[in-house]
mmCIF file of C-alpha atoms in Angstrom:
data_model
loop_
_atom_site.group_PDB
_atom_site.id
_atom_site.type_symbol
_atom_site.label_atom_id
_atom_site.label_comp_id
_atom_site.label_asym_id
_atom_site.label_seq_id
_atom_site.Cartn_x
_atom_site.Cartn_y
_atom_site.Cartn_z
ATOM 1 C CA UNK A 138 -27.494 11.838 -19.338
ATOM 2 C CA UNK A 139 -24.417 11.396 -17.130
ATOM 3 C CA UNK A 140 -24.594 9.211 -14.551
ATOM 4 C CA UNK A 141 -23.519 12.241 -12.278
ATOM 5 C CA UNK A 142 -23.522 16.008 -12.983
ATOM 6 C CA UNK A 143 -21.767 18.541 -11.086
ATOM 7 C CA UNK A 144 -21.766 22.294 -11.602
ATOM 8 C CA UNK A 145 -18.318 22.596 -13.480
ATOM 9 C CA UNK A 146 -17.101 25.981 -11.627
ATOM 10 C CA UNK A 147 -15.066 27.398 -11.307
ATOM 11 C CA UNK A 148 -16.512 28.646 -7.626
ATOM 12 C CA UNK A 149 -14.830 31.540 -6.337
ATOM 13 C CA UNK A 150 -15.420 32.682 -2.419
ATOM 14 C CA UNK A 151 -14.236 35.079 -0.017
ATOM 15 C CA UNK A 152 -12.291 33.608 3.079
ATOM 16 C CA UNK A 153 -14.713 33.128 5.688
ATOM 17 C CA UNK A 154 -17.760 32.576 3.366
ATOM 18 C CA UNK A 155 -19.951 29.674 2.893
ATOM 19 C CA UNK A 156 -19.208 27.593 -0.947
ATOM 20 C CA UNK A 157 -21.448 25.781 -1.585
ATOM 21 C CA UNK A 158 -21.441 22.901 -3.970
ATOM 22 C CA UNK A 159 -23.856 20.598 -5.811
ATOM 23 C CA UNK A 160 -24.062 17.357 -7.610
ATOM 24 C CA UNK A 161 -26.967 15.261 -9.402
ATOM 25 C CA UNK A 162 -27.268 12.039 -10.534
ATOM 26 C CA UNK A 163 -29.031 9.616 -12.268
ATOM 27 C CA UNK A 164 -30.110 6.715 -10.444
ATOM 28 C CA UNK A 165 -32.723 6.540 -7.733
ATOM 29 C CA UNK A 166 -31.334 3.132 -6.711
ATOM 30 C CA UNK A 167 -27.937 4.583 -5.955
ATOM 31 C CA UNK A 168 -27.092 4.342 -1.943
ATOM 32 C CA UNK A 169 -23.956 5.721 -1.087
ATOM 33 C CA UNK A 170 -22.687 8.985 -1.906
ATOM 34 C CA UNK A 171 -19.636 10.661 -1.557
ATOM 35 C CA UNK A 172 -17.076 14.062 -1.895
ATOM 36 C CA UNK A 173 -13.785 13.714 -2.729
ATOM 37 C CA UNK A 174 -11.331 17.228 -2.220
ATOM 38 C CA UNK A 175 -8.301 17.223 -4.963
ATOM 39 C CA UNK A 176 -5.355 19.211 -4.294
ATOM 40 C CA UNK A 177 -3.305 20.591 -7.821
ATOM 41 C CA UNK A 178 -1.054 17.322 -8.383
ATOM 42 C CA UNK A 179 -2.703 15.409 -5.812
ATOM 43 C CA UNK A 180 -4.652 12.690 -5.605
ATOM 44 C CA UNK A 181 -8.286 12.193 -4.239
ATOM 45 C CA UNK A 182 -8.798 12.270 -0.415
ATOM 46 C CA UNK A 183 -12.183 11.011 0.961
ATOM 47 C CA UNK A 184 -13.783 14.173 2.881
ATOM 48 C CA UNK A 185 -17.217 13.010 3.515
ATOM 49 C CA UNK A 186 -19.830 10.349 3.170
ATOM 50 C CA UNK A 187 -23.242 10.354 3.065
ATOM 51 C CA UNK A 188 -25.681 7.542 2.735
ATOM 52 C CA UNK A 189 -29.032 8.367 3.853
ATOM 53 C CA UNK A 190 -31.174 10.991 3.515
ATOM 54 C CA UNK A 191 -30.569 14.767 5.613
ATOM 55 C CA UNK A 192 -27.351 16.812 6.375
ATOM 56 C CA UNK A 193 -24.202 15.031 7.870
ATOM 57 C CA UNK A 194 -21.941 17.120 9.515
ATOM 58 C CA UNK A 195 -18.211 16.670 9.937
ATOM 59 C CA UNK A 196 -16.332 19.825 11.235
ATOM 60 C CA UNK A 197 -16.582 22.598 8.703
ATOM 61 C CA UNK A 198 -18.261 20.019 6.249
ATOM 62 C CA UNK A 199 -22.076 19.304 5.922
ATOM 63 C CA UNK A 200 -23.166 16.888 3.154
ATOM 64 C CA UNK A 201 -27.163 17.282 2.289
ATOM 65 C CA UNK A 202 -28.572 14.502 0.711
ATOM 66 C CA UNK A 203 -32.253 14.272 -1.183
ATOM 67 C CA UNK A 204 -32.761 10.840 -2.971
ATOM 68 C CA UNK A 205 -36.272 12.543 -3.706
ATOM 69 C CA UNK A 206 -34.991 15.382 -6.009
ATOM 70 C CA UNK A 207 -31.598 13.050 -6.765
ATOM 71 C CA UNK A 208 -29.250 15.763 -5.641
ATOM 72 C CA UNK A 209 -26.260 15.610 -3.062
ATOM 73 C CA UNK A 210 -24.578 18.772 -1.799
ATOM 74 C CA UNK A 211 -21.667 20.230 0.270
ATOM 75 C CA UNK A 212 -21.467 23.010 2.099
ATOM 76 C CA UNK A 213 -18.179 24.646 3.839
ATOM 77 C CA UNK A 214 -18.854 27.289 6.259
ATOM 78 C CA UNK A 215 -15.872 29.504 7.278
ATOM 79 C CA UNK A 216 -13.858 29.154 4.113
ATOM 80 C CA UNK A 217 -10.405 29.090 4.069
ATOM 81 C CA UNK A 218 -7.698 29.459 1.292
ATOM 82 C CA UNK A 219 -6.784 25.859 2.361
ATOM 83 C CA UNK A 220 -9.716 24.535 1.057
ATOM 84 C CA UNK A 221 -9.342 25.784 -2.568
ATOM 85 C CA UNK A 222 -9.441 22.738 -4.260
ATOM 86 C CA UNK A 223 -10.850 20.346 -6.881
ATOM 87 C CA UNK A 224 -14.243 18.601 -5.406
ATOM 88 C CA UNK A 225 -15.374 15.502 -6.737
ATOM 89 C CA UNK A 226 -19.089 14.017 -6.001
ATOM 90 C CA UNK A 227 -18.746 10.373 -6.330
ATOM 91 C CA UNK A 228 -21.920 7.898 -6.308
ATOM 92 C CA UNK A 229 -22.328 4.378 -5.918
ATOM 93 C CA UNK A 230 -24.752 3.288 -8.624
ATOM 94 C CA UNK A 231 -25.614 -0.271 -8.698
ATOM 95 C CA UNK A 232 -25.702 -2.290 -11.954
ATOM 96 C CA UNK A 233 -25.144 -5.987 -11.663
ATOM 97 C CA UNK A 234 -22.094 -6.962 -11.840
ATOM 98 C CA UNK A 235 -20.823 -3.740 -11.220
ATOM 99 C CA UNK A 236 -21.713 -3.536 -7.474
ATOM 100 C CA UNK A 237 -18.755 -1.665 -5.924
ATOM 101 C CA UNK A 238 -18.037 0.300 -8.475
ATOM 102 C CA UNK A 239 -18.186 4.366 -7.838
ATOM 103 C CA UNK A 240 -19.024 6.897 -10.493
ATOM 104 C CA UNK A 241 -17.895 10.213 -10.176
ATOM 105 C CA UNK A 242 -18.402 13.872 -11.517
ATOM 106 C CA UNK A 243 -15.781 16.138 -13.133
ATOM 107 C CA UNK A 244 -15.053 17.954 -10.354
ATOM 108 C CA UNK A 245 -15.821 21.558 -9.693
ATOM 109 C CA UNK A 246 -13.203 23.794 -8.747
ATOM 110 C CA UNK A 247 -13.332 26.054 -5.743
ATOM 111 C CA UNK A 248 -11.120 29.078 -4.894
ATOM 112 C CA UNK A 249 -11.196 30.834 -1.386
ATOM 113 C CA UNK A 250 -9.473 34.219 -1.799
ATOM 114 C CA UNK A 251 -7.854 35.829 1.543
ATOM 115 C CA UNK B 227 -5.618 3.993 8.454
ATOM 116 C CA UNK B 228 -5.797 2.628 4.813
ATOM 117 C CA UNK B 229 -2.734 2.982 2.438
ATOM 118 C CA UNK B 230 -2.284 2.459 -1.092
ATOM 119 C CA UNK B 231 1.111 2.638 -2.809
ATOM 120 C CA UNK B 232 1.927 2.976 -6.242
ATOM 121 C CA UNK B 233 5.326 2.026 -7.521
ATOM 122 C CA UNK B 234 5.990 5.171 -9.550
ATOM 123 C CA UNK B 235 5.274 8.930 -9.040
ATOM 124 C CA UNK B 236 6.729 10.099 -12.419
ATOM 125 C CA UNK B 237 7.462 7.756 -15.215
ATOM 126 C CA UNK B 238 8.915 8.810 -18.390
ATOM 127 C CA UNK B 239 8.715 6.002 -21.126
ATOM 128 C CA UNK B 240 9.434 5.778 -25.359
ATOM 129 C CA UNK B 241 6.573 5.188 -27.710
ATOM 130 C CA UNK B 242 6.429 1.395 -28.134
ATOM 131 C CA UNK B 243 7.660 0.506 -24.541
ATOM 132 C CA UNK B 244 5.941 -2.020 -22.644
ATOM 133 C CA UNK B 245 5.062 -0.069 -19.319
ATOM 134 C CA UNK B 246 3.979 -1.568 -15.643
ATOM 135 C CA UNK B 247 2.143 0.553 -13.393
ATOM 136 C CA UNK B 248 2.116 -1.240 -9.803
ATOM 137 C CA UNK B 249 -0.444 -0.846 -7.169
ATOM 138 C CA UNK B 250 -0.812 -2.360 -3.604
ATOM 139 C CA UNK B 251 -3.273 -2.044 -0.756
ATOM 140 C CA UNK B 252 -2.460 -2.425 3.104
ATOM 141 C CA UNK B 253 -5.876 -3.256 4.153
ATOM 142 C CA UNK B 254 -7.126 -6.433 2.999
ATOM 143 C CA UNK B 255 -9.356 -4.341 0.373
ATOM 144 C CA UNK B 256 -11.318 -7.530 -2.318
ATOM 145 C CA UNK B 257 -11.915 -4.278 -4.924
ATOM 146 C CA UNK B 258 -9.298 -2.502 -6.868
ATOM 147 C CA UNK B 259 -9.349 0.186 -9.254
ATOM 148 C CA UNK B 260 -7.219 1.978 -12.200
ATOM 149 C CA UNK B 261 -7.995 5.196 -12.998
ATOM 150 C CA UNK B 262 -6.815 7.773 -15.341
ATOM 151 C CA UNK B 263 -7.334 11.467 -14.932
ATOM 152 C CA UNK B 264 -6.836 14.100 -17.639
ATOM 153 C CA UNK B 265 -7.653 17.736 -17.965
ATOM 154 C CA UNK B 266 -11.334 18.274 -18.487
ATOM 155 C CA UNK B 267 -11.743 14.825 -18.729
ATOM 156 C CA UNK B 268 -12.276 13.814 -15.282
ATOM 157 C CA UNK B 269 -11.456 10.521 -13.549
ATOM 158 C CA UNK B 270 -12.644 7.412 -16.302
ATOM 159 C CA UNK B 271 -12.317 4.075 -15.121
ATOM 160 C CA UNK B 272 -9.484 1.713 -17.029
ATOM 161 C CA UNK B 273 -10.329 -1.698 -15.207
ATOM 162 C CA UNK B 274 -11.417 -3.136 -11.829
ATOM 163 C CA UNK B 275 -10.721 -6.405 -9.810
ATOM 164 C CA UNK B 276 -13.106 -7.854 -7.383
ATOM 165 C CA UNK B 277 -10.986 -10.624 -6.647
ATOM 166 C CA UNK B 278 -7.630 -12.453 -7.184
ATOM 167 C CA UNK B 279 -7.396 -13.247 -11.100
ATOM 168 C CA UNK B 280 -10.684 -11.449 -11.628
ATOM 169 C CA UNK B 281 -11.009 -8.791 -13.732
ATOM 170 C CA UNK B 282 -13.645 -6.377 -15.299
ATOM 171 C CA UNK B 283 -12.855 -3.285 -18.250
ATOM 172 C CA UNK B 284 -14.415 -0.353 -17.075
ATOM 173 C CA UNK B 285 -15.060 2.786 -19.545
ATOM 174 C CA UNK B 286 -11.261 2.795 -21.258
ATOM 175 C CA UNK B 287 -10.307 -0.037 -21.659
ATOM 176 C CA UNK B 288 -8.434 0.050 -25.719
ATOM 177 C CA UNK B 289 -4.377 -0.507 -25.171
ATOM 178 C CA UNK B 290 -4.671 -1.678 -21.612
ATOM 179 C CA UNK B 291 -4.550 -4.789 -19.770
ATOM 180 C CA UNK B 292 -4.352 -5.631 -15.789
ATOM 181 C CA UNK B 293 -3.104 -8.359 -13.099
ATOM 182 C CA UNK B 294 -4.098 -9.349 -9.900
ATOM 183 C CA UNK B 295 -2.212 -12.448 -8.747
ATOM 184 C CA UNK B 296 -2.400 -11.504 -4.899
ATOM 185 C CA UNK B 297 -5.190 -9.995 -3.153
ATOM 186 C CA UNK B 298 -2.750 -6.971 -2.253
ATOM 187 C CA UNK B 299 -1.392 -6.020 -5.451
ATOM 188 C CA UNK B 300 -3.175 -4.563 -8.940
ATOM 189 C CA UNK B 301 -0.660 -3.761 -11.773
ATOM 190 C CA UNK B 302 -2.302 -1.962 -14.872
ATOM 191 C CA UNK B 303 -0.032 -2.565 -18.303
ATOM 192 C CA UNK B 304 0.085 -0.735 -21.017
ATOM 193 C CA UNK B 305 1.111 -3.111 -23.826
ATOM 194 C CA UNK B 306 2.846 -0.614 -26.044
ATOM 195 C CA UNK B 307 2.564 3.267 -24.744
ATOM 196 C CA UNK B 308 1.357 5.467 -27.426
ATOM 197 C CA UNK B 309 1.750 9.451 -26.248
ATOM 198 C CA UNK B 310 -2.189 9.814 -25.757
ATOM 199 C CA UNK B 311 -1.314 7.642 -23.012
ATOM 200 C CA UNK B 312 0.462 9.964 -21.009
ATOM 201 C CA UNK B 313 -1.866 11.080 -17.835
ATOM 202 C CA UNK B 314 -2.450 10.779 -14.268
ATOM 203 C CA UNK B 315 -2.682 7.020 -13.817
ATOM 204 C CA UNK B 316 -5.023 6.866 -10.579
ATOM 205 C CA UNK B 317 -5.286 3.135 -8.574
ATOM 206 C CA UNK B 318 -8.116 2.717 -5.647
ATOM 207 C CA UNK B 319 -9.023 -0.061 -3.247
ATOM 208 C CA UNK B 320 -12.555 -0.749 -1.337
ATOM 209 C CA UNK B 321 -14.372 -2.823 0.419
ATOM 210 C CA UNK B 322 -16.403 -5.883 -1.204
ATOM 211 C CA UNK B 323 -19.178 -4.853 0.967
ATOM 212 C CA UNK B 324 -20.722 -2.209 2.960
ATOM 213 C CA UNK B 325 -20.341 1.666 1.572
ATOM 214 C CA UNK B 326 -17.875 1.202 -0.811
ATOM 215 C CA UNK B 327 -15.847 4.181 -0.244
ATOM 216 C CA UNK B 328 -12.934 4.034 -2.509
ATOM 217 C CA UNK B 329 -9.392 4.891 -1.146
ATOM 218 C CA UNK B 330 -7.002 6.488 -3.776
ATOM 219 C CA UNK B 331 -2.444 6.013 -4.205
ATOM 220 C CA UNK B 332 -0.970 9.232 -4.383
ATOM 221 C CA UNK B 333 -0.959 8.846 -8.556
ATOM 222 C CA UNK B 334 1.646 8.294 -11.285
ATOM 223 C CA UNK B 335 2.152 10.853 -13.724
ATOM 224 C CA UNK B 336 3.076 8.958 -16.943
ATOM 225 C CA UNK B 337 5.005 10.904 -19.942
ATOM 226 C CA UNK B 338 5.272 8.781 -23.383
ATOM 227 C CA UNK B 339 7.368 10.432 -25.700
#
């Protein structure tokens, strides 16, 4: 099992919509989680963070977390075309030596059509 | 607001060719990263640094070695590119403690013909 799953997409909304994406991963210990938003030929920007257990909220942006069911999510209300982009779920699982270290999903891939 | 450079943004090199990738961090970060990001692949971690002179091989590490001499700068080498080396060469700094978040340099896109 990977140490973090996301649905691979692609995700494909209608401007103004709600997309919705999800992540899993595999270890209960893990504390901080977080999404990442890719641009074609860009690198990743940090969008949102999440660390403890309910929805954050940042703008257009909620992160839901559930350490109980090991599942992080992101929703974006009002979609936009500006947010079609490359969304990576990144979680910081602790092992040893490796504290600090961030493992992250393969990205799913969202397009907002106008 | 944190910044991470990287020396290159395209790179064209020869099979054979020793190649330096340079990284450095504005913000007094202990942890950095290299990354490298292909098609379907993901992002899959080359090597980290917690600490000047200190280093760790992450998930890729075959035909790759680092350097941290200063607490600011991380420079990933590639010893003698082969062409499955060409990618998206990623570098990240973070914290030592706290959340962790990672901070990512706008990439170099390496070509080894």
């Amino acid at each position: 099992q990977k140490e973090v799953e996301q649905n691979s997409g692609p995700l494909s909304v209608p401007e103004g919509a709600i997309a919705s994406l999800n992540c899993t991963y595999s270890d209960r210990g893990s504390q901080s989680f977080f999404w990442y938003r890719q641009y074609s030929g860009k690198s990743p920007e940090l969008i949102m963070s999440i660390y403890s257990n309910g929805d954050k909220e940042d703008g257009r942006f909620t992160a839901q977390l559930n350490k109980a069911s090991q599942y992080v999510s992101l929703l974006i209300r009002d979609s936009q075309p500006s947010d079609s982009a490359t969304y990576l779920c990144a979680v910081n699982i602790r092992r040893g030596s490796t504290l600090g270290r961030l493992y992250f999903g393969r990205g799913t891939q969202l397009t907002v059509w106008p | 607001d944190v910044k991470v450079t990287q020396s290159s943004r395209y790179l064209v090199k020869r099979t054979g060719e020793k190649v330096f990738l340079e990284c450095v961090q504005d913000m007094d970060h202990e942890n950095m990263f290299w990354y490298r990001q292909d098609p379907g692949l993901g992002l899959r971690l080359i090597y980290f640094s917690y600490d000047v002179k200190m280093k760790e091989k992450g998930d890729i590490p075959e035909g790759y070695s680092v350097s941290r001499e200063k607490k600011e700068r991380f420079s990933l080498i590639l010893e003698s590119a082969s062409t499955n080396q060409t990618s998206m060469y990623l570098c990240a700094s973070s914290l030592s403690t706290g959340r962790y978040e990672q901070y990512f340099g706008p990439g170099t896109r390496l070509t080894v013909t």
